[in-house]
Amino acid sequence: MLIKCAVGWEEFFDNEIKKPYFKQLLKNIDREYKSKICYPKKTDIFRLFTLIEPKNIKVVIIGQDPYHGPSQANGLAFSVNNGIKNPPSLVNIFHELKKDLEIDHYDSGNLDHWSKNGVFLYNTIGSVVTKTPLSHKNIGWTTFSQNLIIYLNEIRDDIIYVLWGNYAKQYSKYIFNKDNIIKGAHPSPFSYSLFKDQQFFLKINYLLLKNKKKIIDWKM
């Protein structure tokens, strides 16, 4: 599999691609995509890495694995392409964005713009079998994600990490600067009662300003 990435990711991928686990991960992906219906499109698995350079990351929002319905996943956590109905978790995220910052994003669930403005929307499991959440949990993604979070922490100490849900919170142990962690419940309808009214977007912008960074343009 040819992995395309923006300038600045070469060091990370050059190191990972030499490791046995990563070679096996790519083989596992090839096998799964040949034998099953998987999401996102194979060409979109690493698409996030083409949209933003490491030096431009301000916020990392950690998701679990891609949407597992047809045409939903597009390589960015929580995002869908234009013209696709917003999944419930994304609708709930937009509810909070509206309450926090008076920004209405409901017309489009495409979050490419967020990435280009410094938000790294990362699923720690980068692929999934249709209608089967966590189906690719054990094919190598966990090691890749651990190494990625550690790498980002080694090259940057000013990135804000947003951990929604217990799965994402597991990655807090790889984040060196605990003051830059924002934790909360997952935006899924099952836990929305705990997710809502936590002012996540206000907290993100507050920490950015505290770290002398420009706030994110969360508009479309």
PDB file of C-alpha atoms in Angstrom:
ATOM      1  CA  MET A   1       0.000   0.000   0.000  1.00  0.00           C
ATOM      2  CA  LEU A   2       1.371   3.403  -1.001  1.00  0.00           C
ATOM      3  CA  ILE A   3       1.080   5.870   1.885  1.00  0.00           C
ATOM      4  CA  LYS A   4       0.834   9.520   0.924  1.00  0.00           C
ATOM      5  CA  CYS A   5       1.386  12.196   3.542  1.00  0.00           C
ATOM      6  CA  ALA A   6       1.943  15.910   3.925  1.00  0.00           C
ATOM      7  CA  VAL A   7       5.403  17.366   4.445  1.00  0.00           C
ATOM      8  CA  GLY A   8       6.729  16.617   7.907  1.00  0.00           C
ATOM      9  CA  TRP A   9       5.411  13.073   8.359  1.00  0.00           C
ATOM     10  CA  GLU A  10       8.318  11.432   6.518  1.00  0.00           C
ATOM     11  CA  GLU A  11      10.387  10.797   9.653  1.00  0.00           C
ATOM     12  CA  PHE A  12       7.510   9.085  11.444  1.00  0.00           C
ATOM     13  CA  PHE A  13       6.453   6.860   8.542  1.00  0.00           C
ATOM     14  CA  ASP A  14      10.037   6.070   7.523  1.00  0.00           C
ATOM     15  CA  ASN A  15      10.610   4.707  11.033  1.00  0.00           C
ATOM     16  CA  GLU A  16       7.316   2.812  11.287  1.00  0.00           C
ATOM     17  CA  ILE A  17       7.487   1.167   7.884  1.00  0.00           C
ATOM     18  CA  LYS A  18      10.691  -0.628   8.900  1.00  0.00           C
ATOM     19  CA  LYS A  19       9.038  -2.282  11.884  1.00  0.00           C
ATOM     20  CA  PRO A  20       7.601  -5.825  11.615  1.00  0.00           C
ATOM     21  CA  TYR A  21       4.264  -4.856  13.198  1.00  0.00           C
ATOM     22  CA  PHE A  22       3.640  -2.156  10.559  1.00  0.00           C
ATOM     23  CA  LYS A  23       4.488  -4.469   7.673  1.00  0.00           C
ATOM     24  CA  GLN A  24       2.045  -6.964   9.149  1.00  0.00           C
ATOM     25  CA  LEU A  25      -0.589  -4.235   9.624  1.00  0.00           C
ATOM     26  CA  LEU A  26      -0.436  -3.380   5.914  1.00  0.00           C
ATOM     27  CA  LYS A  27      -0.703  -7.077   5.016  1.00  0.00           C
ATOM     28  CA  ASN A  28      -3.692  -7.440   7.337  1.00  0.00           C
ATOM     29  CA  ILE A  29      -5.375  -4.425   5.745  1.00  0.00           C
ATOM     30  CA  ASP A  30      -4.840  -5.858   2.267  1.00  0.00           C
ATOM     31  CA  ARG A  31      -6.285  -9.211   3.346  1.00  0.00           C
ATOM     32  CA  GLU A  32      -9.321  -7.696   5.053  1.00  0.00           C
ATOM     33  CA  TYR A  33     -10.171  -5.366   2.173  1.00  0.00           C
ATOM     34  CA  LYS A  34      -9.898  -8.197  -0.356  1.00  0.00           C
ATOM     35  CA  SER A  35     -12.138 -10.571   1.579  1.00  0.00           C
ATOM     36  CA  LYS A  36     -14.664  -8.249   3.282  1.00  0.00           C
ATOM     37  CA  ILE A  37     -16.483  -4.945   2.917  1.00  0.00           C
ATOM     38  CA  CYS A  38     -14.411  -2.461   4.903  1.00  0.00           C
ATOM     39  CA  TYR A  39     -14.440   1.270   5.548  1.00  0.00           C
ATOM     40  CA  PRO A  40     -13.199   3.849   4.788  1.00  0.00           C
ATOM     41  CA  LYS A  41     -12.122   3.374   1.180  1.00  0.00           C
ATOM     42  CA  LYS A  42      -8.658   1.861   1.198  1.00  0.00           C
ATOM     43  CA  THR A  43      -7.245   5.022  -0.377  1.00  0.00           C
ATOM     44  CA  ASP A  44      -8.711   7.092   2.485  1.00  0.00           C
ATOM     45  CA  ILE A  45      -7.257   5.106   5.400  1.00  0.00           C
ATOM     46  CA  PHE A  46      -4.313   7.489   5.825  1.00  0.00           C
ATOM     47  CA  ARG A  47      -5.970  10.514   4.185  1.00  0.00           C
ATOM     48  CA  LEU A  48      -5.829  12.544   7.391  1.00  0.00           C
ATOM     49  CA  PHE A  49      -2.037  12.623   7.104  1.00  0.00           C
ATOM     50  CA  THR A  50      -2.313  14.438   3.754  1.00  0.00           C
ATOM     51  CA  LEU A  51      -4.372  17.312   5.173  1.00  0.00           C
ATOM     52  CA  ILE A  52      -2.136  18.616   7.937  1.00  0.00           C
ATOM     53  CA  GLU A  53       1.562  18.765   8.762  1.00  0.00           C
ATOM     54  CA  PRO A  54       2.736  17.813  12.265  1.00  0.00           C
ATOM     55  CA  LYS A  55       3.976  21.353  12.898  1.00  0.00           C
ATOM     56  CA  ASN A  56       0.474  22.738  12.259  1.00  0.00           C
ATOM     57  CA  ILE A  57      -1.418  20.453  14.658  1.00  0.00           C
ATOM     58  CA  LYS A  58      -3.023  22.403  17.487  1.00  0.00           C
ATOM     59  CA  VAL A  59      -5.620  19.918  18.702  1.00  0.00           C
ATOM     60  CA  VAL A  60      -5.847  16.124  18.506  1.00  0.00           C
ATOM     61  CA  ILE A  61      -9.366  14.736  18.866  1.00  0.00           C
ATOM     62  CA  ILE A  62      -9.149  10.986  19.383  1.00  0.00           C
ATOM     63  CA  GLY A  63     -11.883   8.709  18.109  1.00  0.00           C
ATOM     64  CA  GLN A  64     -12.266   4.942  18.271  1.00  0.00           C
ATOM     65  CA  ASP A  65     -12.767   3.480  14.800  1.00  0.00           C
ATOM     66  CA  PRO A  66     -14.435   4.646  11.568  1.00  0.00           C
ATOM     67  CA  TYR A  67     -18.170   4.748  10.948  1.00  0.00           C
ATOM     68  CA  HIS A  68     -19.181   1.259   9.822  1.00  0.00           C
ATOM     69  CA  GLY A  69     -22.101   2.155   7.555  1.00  0.00           C
ATOM     70  CA  PRO A  70     -21.940   2.543   3.753  1.00  0.00           C
ATOM     71  CA  SER A  71     -20.341   5.777   2.464  1.00  0.00           C
ATOM     72  CA  GLN A  72     -19.913   7.282   5.945  1.00  0.00           C
ATOM     73  CA  ALA A  73     -16.232   7.012   6.880  1.00  0.00           C
ATOM     74  CA  ASN A  74     -13.835   9.323   5.043  1.00  0.00           C
ATOM     75  CA  GLY A  75     -10.557   8.916   6.928  1.00  0.00           C
ATOM     76  CA  LEU A  76     -11.158  11.558   9.612  1.00  0.00           C
ATOM     77  CA  ALA A  77     -12.648  10.732  12.995  1.00  0.00           C
ATOM     78  CA  PHE A  78     -16.320  11.771  13.306  1.00  0.00           C
ATOM     79  CA  SER A  79     -16.324  13.273   9.770  1.00  0.00           C
ATOM     80  CA  VAL A  80     -18.423  12.306   6.732  1.00  0.00           C
ATOM     81  CA  ASN A  81     -18.319  13.505   3.145  1.00  0.00           C
ATOM     82  CA  ASN A  82     -20.609  16.187   1.768  1.00  0.00           C
ATOM     83  CA  GLY A  83     -24.071  14.870   0.984  1.00  0.00           C
ATOM     84  CA  ILE A  84     -23.954  12.137   3.651  1.00  0.00           C
ATOM     85  CA  LYS A  85     -26.427  12.308   6.544  1.00  0.00           C
ATOM     86  CA  ASN A  86     -24.687  13.285   9.757  1.00  0.00           C
ATOM     87  CA  PRO A  87     -24.388  10.283  12.107  1.00  0.00           C
ATOM     88  CA  PRO A  88     -25.814  10.709  15.637  1.00  0.00           C
ATOM     89  CA  SER A  89     -22.416  11.234  17.313  1.00  0.00           C
ATOM     90  CA  LEU A  90     -21.591  14.042  14.897  1.00  0.00           C
ATOM     91  CA  VAL A  91     -25.003  15.634  15.404  1.00  0.00           C
ATOM     92  CA  ASN A  92     -24.321  15.677  19.132  1.00  0.00           C
ATOM     93  CA  ILE A  93     -20.912  17.268  18.576  1.00  0.00           C
ATOM     94  CA  PHE A  94     -22.566  19.969  16.483  1.00  0.00           C
ATOM     95  CA  HIS A  95     -25.156  20.534  19.251  1.00  0.00           C
ATOM     96  CA  GLU A  96     -22.332  21.399  21.640  1.00  0.00           C
ATOM     97  CA  LEU A  97     -20.525  23.540  19.070  1.00  0.00           C
ATOM     98  CA  LYS A  98     -23.723  25.529  18.630  1.00  0.00           C
ATOM     99  CA  LYS A  99     -24.170  25.978  22.380  1.00  0.00           C
ATOM    100  CA  ASP A 100     -20.532  26.871  23.025  1.00  0.00           C
ATOM    101  CA  LEU A 101     -19.727  29.167  20.108  1.00  0.00           C
ATOM    102  CA  GLU A 102     -23.017  29.847  18.299  1.00  0.00           C
ATOM    103  CA  ILE A 103     -21.658  28.051  15.218  1.00  0.00           C
ATOM    104  CA  ASP A 104     -24.157  26.102  13.111  1.00  0.00           C
ATOM    105  CA  HIS A 105     -22.340  23.270  11.288  1.00  0.00           C
ATOM    106  CA  TYR A 106     -25.351  21.016  10.679  1.00  0.00           C
ATOM    107  CA  ASP A 107     -25.454  21.474   6.893  1.00  0.00           C
ATOM    108  CA  SER A 108     -22.232  19.526   6.375  1.00  0.00           C
ATOM    109  CA  GLY A 109     -20.516  16.779   8.324  1.00  0.00           C
ATOM    110  CA  ASN A 110     -17.336  17.168   6.283  1.00  0.00           C
ATOM    111  CA  LEU A 111     -14.629  18.232   8.748  1.00  0.00           C
ATOM    112  CA  ASP A 112     -11.718  18.612   6.323  1.00  0.00           C
ATOM    113  CA  HIS A 113     -11.788  22.330   7.123  1.00  0.00           C
ATOM    114  CA  TRP A 114     -11.121  21.610  10.783  1.00  0.00           C
ATOM    115  CA  SER A 115      -8.054  19.567   9.878  1.00  0.00           C
ATOM    116  CA  LYS A 116      -6.708  22.296   7.658  1.00  0.00           C
ATOM    117  CA  ASN A 117      -7.102  24.680  10.598  1.00  0.00           C
ATOM    118  CA  GLY A 118      -5.109  22.559  13.015  1.00  0.00           C
ATOM    119  CA  VAL A 119      -7.448  19.819  14.276  1.00  0.00           C
ATOM    120  CA  PHE A 120      -6.113  16.271  13.897  1.00  0.00           C
ATOM    121  CA  LEU A 121      -9.242  14.069  13.869  1.00  0.00           C
ATOM    122  CA  TYR A 122      -7.708  10.690  14.553  1.00  0.00           C
ATOM    123  CA  ASN A 123      -9.297   7.249  14.871  1.00  0.00           C
ATOM    124  CA  THR A 124      -6.964   4.986  16.832  1.00  0.00           C
ATOM    125  CA  ILE A 125      -8.283   2.063  14.784  1.00  0.00           C
ATOM    126  CA  GLY A 126      -8.054   3.184  11.180  1.00  0.00           C
ATOM    127  CA  SER A 127     -10.380   0.724   9.473  1.00  0.00           C
ATOM    128  CA  VAL A 128     -13.447  -1.395  10.182  1.00  0.00           C
ATOM    129  CA  VAL A 129     -15.552  -4.187   8.688  1.00  0.00           C
ATOM    130  CA  THR A 130     -19.045  -3.127   7.686  1.00  0.00           C
ATOM    131  CA  LYS A 131     -21.534  -3.136  10.580  1.00  0.00           C
ATOM    132  CA  THR A 132     -18.872  -4.529  12.937  1.00  0.00           C
ATOM    133  CA  PRO A 133     -17.399  -1.954  15.349  1.00  0.00           C
ATOM    134  CA  LEU A 134     -13.902  -2.743  16.670  1.00  0.00           C
ATOM    135  CA  SER A 135     -13.486  -5.524  14.088  1.00  0.00           C
ATOM    136  CA  HIS A 136      -9.968  -4.302  13.243  1.00  0.00           C
ATOM    137  CA  LYS A 137      -8.862  -3.651  16.812  1.00  0.00           C
ATOM    138  CA  ASN A 138      -6.320  -6.476  16.775  1.00  0.00           C
ATOM    139  CA  ILE A 139      -4.713  -6.184  13.332  1.00  0.00           C
ATOM    140  CA  GLY A 140      -1.955  -3.760  14.360  1.00  0.00           C
ATOM    141  CA  TRP A 141      -3.631  -0.387  14.736  1.00  0.00           C
ATOM    142  CA  THR A 142      -3.135  -0.203  18.502  1.00  0.00           C
ATOM    143  CA  THR A 143       0.658  -0.261  18.210  1.00  0.00           C
ATOM    144  CA  PHE A 144       0.587   2.261  15.374  1.00  0.00           C
ATOM    145  CA  SER A 145      -1.567   4.655  17.400  1.00  0.00           C
ATOM    146  CA  GLN A 146       0.574   4.340  20.515  1.00  0.00           C
ATOM    147  CA  ASN A 147       3.680   5.110  18.470  1.00  0.00           C
ATOM    148  CA  LEU A 148       1.970   8.048  16.768  1.00  0.00           C
ATOM    149  CA  ILE A 149       0.843   9.681  20.018  1.00  0.00           C
ATOM    150  CA  ILE A 150       4.297   9.189  21.528  1.00  0.00           C
ATOM    151  CA  TYR A 151       5.918  10.674  18.412  1.00  0.00           C
ATOM    152  CA  LEU A 152       3.688  13.759  18.507  1.00  0.00           C
ATOM    153  CA  ASN A 153       4.553  14.250  22.170  1.00  0.00           C
ATOM    154  CA  GLU A 154       8.256  13.949  21.468  1.00  0.00           C
ATOM    155  CA  ILE A 155       8.244  16.627  18.774  1.00  0.00           C
ATOM    156  CA  ARG A 156       5.627  18.930  20.323  1.00  0.00           C
ATOM    157  CA  ASP A 157       4.673  19.772  23.920  1.00  0.00           C
ATOM    158  CA  ASP A 158       1.919  22.254  23.123  1.00  0.00           C
ATOM    159  CA  ILE A 159      -0.691  20.067  21.435  1.00  0.00           C
ATOM    160  CA  ILE A 160      -4.117  19.825  23.110  1.00  0.00           C
ATOM    161  CA  TYR A 161      -5.622  16.329  23.297  1.00  0.00           C
ATOM    162  CA  VAL A 162      -9.376  15.789  23.458  1.00  0.00           C
ATOM    163  CA  LEU A 163     -10.317  12.347  24.773  1.00  0.00           C
ATOM    164  CA  TRP A 164     -13.997  11.499  24.406  1.00  0.00           C
ATOM    165  CA  GLY A 165     -15.046   8.195  25.940  1.00  0.00           C
ATOM    166  CA  ASN A 166     -13.250   5.469  27.873  1.00  0.00           C
ATOM    167  CA  TYR A 167     -11.509   4.068  24.813  1.00  0.00           C
ATOM    168  CA  ALA A 168      -9.868   7.396  23.957  1.00  0.00           C
ATOM    169  CA  LYS A 169      -8.976   8.024  27.598  1.00  0.00           C
ATOM    170  CA  GLN A 170      -6.696   4.967  27.529  1.00  0.00           C
ATOM    171  CA  TYR A 171      -4.276   7.012  25.434  1.00  0.00           C
ATOM    172  CA  SER A 172      -3.740   9.603  28.161  1.00  0.00           C
ATOM    173  CA  LYS A 173      -0.766   7.586  29.436  1.00  0.00           C
ATOM    174  CA  TYR A 174       1.134   8.417  26.229  1.00  0.00           C
ATOM    175  CA  ILE A 175       0.558  12.167  26.616  1.00  0.00           C
ATOM    176  CA  PHE A 176       3.353  13.876  28.529  1.00  0.00           C
ATOM    177  CA  ASN A 177       1.762  17.257  29.285  1.00  0.00           C
ATOM    178  CA  LYS A 178      -1.307  16.354  31.342  1.00  0.00           C
ATOM    179  CA  ASP A 179      -2.377  20.019  31.485  1.00  0.00           C
ATOM    180  CA  ASN A 180      -3.192  19.837  27.774  1.00  0.00           C
ATOM    181  CA  ILE A 181      -5.705  16.989  28.114  1.00  0.00           C
ATOM    182  CA  ILE A 182      -9.466  17.543  27.918  1.00  0.00           C
ATOM    183  CA  LYS A 183     -11.522  14.482  28.873  1.00  0.00           C
ATOM    184  CA  GLY A 184     -15.210  13.723  28.596  1.00  0.00           C
ATOM    185  CA  ALA A 185     -17.856  11.181  27.724  1.00  0.00           C
ATOM    186  CA  HIS A 186     -18.264   9.954  24.152  1.00  0.00           C
ATOM    187  CA  PRO A 187     -20.724  11.939  21.967  1.00  0.00           C
ATOM    188  CA  SER A 188     -22.659   8.767  21.163  1.00  0.00           C
ATOM    189  CA  PRO A 189     -26.403   8.931  21.950  1.00  0.00           C
ATOM    190  CA  PHE A 190     -25.764   6.289  24.627  1.00  0.00           C
ATOM    191  CA  SER A 191     -23.602   8.694  26.647  1.00  0.00           C
ATOM    192  CA  TYR A 192     -24.786  12.085  25.407  1.00  0.00           C
ATOM    193  CA  SER A 193     -26.313  12.937  28.785  1.00  0.00           C
ATOM    194  CA  LEU A 194     -22.763  12.959  30.163  1.00  0.00           C
ATOM    195  CA  PHE A 195     -21.202  14.559  27.068  1.00  0.00           C
ATOM    196  CA  LYS A 196     -23.492  17.566  26.795  1.00  0.00           C
ATOM    197  CA  ASP A 197     -22.930  20.941  28.424  1.00  0.00           C
ATOM    198  CA  GLN A 198     -19.244  20.308  29.140  1.00  0.00           C
ATOM    199  CA  GLN A 199     -18.171  23.298  26.991  1.00  0.00           C
ATOM    200  CA  PHE A 200     -15.511  21.320  25.138  1.00  0.00           C
ATOM    201  CA  PHE A 201     -15.052  23.882  22.385  1.00  0.00           C
ATOM    202  CA  LEU A 202     -14.729  26.731  24.846  1.00  0.00           C
ATOM    203  CA  LYS A 203     -12.165  24.712  26.810  1.00  0.00           C
ATOM    204  CA  ILE A 204     -10.155  23.985  23.660  1.00  0.00           C
ATOM    205  CA  ASN A 205     -10.051  27.634  22.666  1.00  0.00           C
ATOM    206  CA  TYR A 206      -9.161  28.654  26.224  1.00  0.00           C
ATOM    207  CA  LEU A 207      -6.156  26.306  26.284  1.00  0.00           C
ATOM    208  CA  LEU A 208      -5.041  27.480  22.842  1.00  0.00           C
ATOM    209  CA  LEU A 209      -5.027  31.086  24.006  1.00  0.00           C
ATOM    210  CA  LYS A 210      -3.279  30.056  27.219  1.00  0.00           C
ATOM    211  CA  ASN A 211      -0.598  28.386  25.082  1.00  0.00           C
ATOM    212  CA  LYS A 212      -0.372  31.546  22.947  1.00  0.00           C
ATOM    213  CA  LYS A 213      -1.924  29.865  19.927  1.00  0.00           C
ATOM    214  CA  LYS A 214      -4.570  31.185  17.548  1.00  0.00           C
ATOM    215  CA  ILE A 215      -7.982  29.658  18.245  1.00  0.00           C
ATOM    216  CA  ILE A 216      -9.544  27.213  15.779  1.00  0.00           C
ATOM    217  CA  ASP A 217     -11.930  28.423  13.088  1.00  0.00           C
ATOM    218  CA  TRP A 218     -14.696  25.865  13.703  1.00  0.00           C
ATOM    219  CA  LYS A 219     -16.959  27.219  10.945  1.00  0.00           C
ATOM    220  CA  MET A 220     -17.546  25.356   7.684  1.00  0.00           C
TER     221      MET A 220
END
